[in-house]
PDB file of C-alpha atoms in Angstrom:
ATOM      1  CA  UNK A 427     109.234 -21.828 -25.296  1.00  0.00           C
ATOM      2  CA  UNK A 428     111.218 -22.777 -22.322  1.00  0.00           C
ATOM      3  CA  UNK A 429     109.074 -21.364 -19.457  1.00  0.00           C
ATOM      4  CA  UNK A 430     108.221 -17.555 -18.584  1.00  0.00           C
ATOM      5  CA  UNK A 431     110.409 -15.289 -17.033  1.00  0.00           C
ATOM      6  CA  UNK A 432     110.818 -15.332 -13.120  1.00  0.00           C
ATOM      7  CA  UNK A 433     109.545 -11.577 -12.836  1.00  0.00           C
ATOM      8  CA  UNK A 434     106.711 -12.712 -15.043  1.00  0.00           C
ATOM      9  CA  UNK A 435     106.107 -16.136 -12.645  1.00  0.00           C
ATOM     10  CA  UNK A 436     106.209 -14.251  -9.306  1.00  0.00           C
ATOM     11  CA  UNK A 437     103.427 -11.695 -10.631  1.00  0.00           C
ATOM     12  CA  UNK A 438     101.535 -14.268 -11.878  1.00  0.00           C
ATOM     13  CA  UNK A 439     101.680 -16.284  -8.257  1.00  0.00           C
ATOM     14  CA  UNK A 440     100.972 -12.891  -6.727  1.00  0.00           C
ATOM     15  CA  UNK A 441      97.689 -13.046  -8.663  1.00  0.00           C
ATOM     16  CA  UNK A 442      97.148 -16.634  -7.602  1.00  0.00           C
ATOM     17  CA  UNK A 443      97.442 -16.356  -4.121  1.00  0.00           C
ATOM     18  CA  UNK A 444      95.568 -13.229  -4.266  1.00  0.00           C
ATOM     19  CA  UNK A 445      92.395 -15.258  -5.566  1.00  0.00           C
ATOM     20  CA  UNK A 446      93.360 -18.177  -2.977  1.00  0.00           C
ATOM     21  CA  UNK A 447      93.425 -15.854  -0.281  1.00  0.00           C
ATOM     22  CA  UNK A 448      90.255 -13.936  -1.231  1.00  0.00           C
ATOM     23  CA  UNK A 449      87.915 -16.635  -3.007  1.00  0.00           C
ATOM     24  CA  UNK A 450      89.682 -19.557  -1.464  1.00  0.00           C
ATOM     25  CA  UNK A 451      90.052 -20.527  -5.293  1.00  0.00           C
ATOM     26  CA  UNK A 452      91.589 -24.048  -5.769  1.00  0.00           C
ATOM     27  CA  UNK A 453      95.573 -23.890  -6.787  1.00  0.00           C
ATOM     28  CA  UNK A 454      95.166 -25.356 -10.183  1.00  0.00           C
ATOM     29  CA  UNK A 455      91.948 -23.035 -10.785  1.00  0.00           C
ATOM     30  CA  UNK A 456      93.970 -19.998  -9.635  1.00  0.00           C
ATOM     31  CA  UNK A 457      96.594 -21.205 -12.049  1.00  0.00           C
ATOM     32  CA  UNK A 458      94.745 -21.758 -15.264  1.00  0.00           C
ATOM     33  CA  UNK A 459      92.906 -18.023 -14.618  1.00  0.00           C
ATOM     34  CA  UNK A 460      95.985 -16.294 -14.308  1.00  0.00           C
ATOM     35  CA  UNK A 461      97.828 -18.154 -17.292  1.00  0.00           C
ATOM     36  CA  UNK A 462      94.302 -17.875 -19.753  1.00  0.00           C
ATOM     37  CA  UNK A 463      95.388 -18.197 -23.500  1.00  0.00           C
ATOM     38  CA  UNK A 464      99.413 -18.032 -22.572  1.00  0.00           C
ATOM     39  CA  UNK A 465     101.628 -21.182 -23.689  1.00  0.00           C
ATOM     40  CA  UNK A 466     104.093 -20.675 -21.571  1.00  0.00           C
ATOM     41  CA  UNK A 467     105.236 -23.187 -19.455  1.00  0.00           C
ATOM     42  CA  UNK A 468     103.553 -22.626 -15.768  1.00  0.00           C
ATOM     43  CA  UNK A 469     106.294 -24.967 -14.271  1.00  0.00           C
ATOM     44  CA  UNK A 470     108.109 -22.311 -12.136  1.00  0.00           C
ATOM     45  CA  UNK A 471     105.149 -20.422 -11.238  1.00  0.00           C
ATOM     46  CA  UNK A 472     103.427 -23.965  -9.621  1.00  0.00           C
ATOM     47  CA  UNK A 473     106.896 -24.273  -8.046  1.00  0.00           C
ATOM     48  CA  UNK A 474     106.645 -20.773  -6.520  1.00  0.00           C
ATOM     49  CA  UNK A 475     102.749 -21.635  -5.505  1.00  0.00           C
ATOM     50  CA  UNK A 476     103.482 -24.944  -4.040  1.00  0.00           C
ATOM     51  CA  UNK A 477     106.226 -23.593  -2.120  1.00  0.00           C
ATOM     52  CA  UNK A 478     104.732 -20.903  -0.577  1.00  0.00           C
ATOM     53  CA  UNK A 479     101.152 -22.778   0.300  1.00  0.00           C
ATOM     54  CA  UNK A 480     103.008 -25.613   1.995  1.00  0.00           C
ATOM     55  CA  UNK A 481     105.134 -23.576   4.007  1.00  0.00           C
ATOM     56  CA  UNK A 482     102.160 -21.069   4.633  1.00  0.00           C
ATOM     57  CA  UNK A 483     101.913 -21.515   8.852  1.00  0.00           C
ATOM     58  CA  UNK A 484     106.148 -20.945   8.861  1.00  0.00           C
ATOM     59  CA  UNK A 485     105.653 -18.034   6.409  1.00  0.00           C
ATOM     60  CA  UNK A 486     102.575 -16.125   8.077  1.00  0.00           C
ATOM     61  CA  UNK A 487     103.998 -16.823  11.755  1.00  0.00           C
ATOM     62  CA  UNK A 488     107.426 -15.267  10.323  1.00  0.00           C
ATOM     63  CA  UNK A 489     105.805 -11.807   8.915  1.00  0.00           C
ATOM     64  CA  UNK A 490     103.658 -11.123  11.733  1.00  0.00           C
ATOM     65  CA  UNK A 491     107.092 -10.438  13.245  1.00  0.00           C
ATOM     66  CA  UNK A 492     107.793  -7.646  11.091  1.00  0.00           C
ATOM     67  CA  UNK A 493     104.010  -6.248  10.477  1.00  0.00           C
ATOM     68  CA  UNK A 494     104.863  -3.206  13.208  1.00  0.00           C
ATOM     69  CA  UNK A 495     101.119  -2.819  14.592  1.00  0.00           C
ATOM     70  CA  UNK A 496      99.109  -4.123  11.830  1.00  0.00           C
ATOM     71  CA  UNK A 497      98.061  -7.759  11.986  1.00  0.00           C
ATOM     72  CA  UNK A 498      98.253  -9.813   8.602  1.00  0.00           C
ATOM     73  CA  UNK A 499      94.813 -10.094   8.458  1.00  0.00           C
ATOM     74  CA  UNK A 500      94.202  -6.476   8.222  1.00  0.00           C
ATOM     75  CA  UNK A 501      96.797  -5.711   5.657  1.00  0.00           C
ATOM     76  CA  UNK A 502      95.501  -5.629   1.304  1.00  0.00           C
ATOM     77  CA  UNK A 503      95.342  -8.942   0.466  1.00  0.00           C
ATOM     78  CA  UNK A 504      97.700  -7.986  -2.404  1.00  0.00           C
ATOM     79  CA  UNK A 505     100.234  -6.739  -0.203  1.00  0.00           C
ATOM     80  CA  UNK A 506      99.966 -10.115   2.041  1.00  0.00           C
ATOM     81  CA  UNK A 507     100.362 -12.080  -1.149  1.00  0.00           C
ATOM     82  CA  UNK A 508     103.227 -10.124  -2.399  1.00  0.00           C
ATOM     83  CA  UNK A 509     104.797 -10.335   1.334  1.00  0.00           C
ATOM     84  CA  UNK A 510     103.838 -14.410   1.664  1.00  0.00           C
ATOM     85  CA  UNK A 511     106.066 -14.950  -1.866  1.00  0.00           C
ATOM     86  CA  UNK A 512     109.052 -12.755  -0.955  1.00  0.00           C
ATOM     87  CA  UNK A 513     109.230 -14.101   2.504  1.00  0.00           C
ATOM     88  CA  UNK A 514     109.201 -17.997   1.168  1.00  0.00           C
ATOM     89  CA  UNK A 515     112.262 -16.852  -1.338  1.00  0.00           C
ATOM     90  CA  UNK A 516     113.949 -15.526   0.936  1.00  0.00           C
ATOM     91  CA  UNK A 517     113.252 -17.975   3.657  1.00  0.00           C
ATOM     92  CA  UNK A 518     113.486 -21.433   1.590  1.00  0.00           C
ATOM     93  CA  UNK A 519     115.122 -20.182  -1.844  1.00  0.00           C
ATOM     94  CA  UNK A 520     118.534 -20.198  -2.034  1.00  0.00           C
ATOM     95  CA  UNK A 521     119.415 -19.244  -5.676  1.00  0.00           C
ATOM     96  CA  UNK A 522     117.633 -16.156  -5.910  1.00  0.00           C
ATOM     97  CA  UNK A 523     120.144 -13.186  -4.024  1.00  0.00           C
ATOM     98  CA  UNK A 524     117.529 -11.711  -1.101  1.00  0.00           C
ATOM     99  CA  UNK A 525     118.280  -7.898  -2.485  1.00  0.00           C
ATOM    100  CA  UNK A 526     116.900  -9.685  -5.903  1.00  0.00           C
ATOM    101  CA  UNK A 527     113.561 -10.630  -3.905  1.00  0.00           C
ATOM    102  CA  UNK A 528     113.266  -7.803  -2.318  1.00  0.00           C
ATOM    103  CA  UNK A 529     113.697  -5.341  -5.474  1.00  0.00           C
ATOM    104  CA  UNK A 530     110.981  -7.891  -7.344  1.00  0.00           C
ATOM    105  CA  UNK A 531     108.311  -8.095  -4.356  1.00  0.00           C
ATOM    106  CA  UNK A 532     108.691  -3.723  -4.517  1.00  0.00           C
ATOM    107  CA  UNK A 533     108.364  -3.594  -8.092  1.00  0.00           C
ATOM    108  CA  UNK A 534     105.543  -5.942  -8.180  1.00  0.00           C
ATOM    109  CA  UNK A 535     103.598  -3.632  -5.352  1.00  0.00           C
ATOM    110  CA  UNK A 536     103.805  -0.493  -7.839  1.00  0.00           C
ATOM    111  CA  UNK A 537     102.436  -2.880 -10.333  1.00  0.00           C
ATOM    112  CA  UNK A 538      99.004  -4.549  -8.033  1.00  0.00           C
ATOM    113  CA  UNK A 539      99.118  -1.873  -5.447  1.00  0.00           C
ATOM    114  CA  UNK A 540      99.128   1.617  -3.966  1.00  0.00           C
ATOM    115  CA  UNK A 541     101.701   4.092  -3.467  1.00  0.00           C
ATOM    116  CA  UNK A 542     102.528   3.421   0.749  1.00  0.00           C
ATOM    117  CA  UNK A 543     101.660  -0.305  -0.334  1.00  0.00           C
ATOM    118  CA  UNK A 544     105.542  -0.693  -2.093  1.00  0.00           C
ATOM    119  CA  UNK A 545     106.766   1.306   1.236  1.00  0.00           C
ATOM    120  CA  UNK A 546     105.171  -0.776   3.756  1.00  0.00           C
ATOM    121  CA  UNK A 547     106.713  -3.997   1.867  1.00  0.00           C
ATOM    122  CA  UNK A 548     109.837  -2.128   2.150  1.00  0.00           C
ATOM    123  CA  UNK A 549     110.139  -1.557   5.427  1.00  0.00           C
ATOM    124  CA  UNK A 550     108.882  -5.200   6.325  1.00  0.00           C
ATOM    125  CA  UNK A 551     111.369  -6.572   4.079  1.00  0.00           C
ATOM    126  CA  UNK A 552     114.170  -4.656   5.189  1.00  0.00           C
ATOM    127  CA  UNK A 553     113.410  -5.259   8.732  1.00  0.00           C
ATOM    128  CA  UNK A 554     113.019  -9.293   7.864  1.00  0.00           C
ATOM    129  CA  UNK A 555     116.554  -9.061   5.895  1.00  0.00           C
ATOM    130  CA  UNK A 556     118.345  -6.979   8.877  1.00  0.00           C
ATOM    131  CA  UNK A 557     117.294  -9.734  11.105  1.00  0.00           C
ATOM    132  CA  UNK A 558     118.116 -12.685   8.977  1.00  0.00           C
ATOM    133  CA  UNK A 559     122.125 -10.647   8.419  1.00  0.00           C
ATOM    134  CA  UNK A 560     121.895 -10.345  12.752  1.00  0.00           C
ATOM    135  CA  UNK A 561     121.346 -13.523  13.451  1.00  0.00           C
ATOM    136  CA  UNK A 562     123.843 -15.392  10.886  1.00  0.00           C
ATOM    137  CA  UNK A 563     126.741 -12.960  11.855  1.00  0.00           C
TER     138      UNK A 563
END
């Protein structure tokens, strides 16, 4: 097998930073809970995890832009995960088309979260992506 799907990789690195975020859980621990039994190859998801934990300060410091009266430490952890992945793919990811990202991170909040959860991504997303099409026009 040559390696699990993208969609697949970015809910499983949802799920990682979740427990990193909430249990401070070591990367590779986070990692081998979220793959369990699977033999897939983790290679893409420990890219997506390594780029968004060493661009973390670049990546929170660009949200709270976009948060509109919530601060990122009050929002679900879920939804700060799912925002801290889109935001690095969009920021530092170049082959993945940002409409791609966003459709992912909004599919992946139905999935882990609540109904105004996949909204609220939305909106900070779209916001984020209007900004980023403002400033290199």
């Amino acid at each position: 097998m040559n390696g699990m799907k993208r969609r697949t990789a970015r809910e499983k690195a949802v799920q990682c930073l979740f427990q990193i975020d909430m249990a401070e859980v070591p990367l590779t621990d986070a990692v081998a809970l979220v793959m369990e039994e699977s033999e897939e190859n983790a290679q893409y998801l420990r890219y997506l995890l390594d780029g968004v934990l060493k661009n973390l300060t670049e990546i929170d410091s660009e949200i709270k832009k976009y948060l509109r009266g919530w601060q990122l430490e009050r929002i679900a952890n879920v939804d700060r995960a799912i925002l801290r992945l889109a935001f690095y793919e969009i920021m530092f990811e170049q082959d993945t088309p940002d409409k791609v990202v966003m459709n992912e991170a909004i599919e992946i909040a139905k999935l882990f979260s609540d109904e105004q959860s996949h909204r609220y991504i939305n909106g900070v997303l779209s916001s984020f992506l209007q900004s980023r099409e403002t400033k290199q026009a």
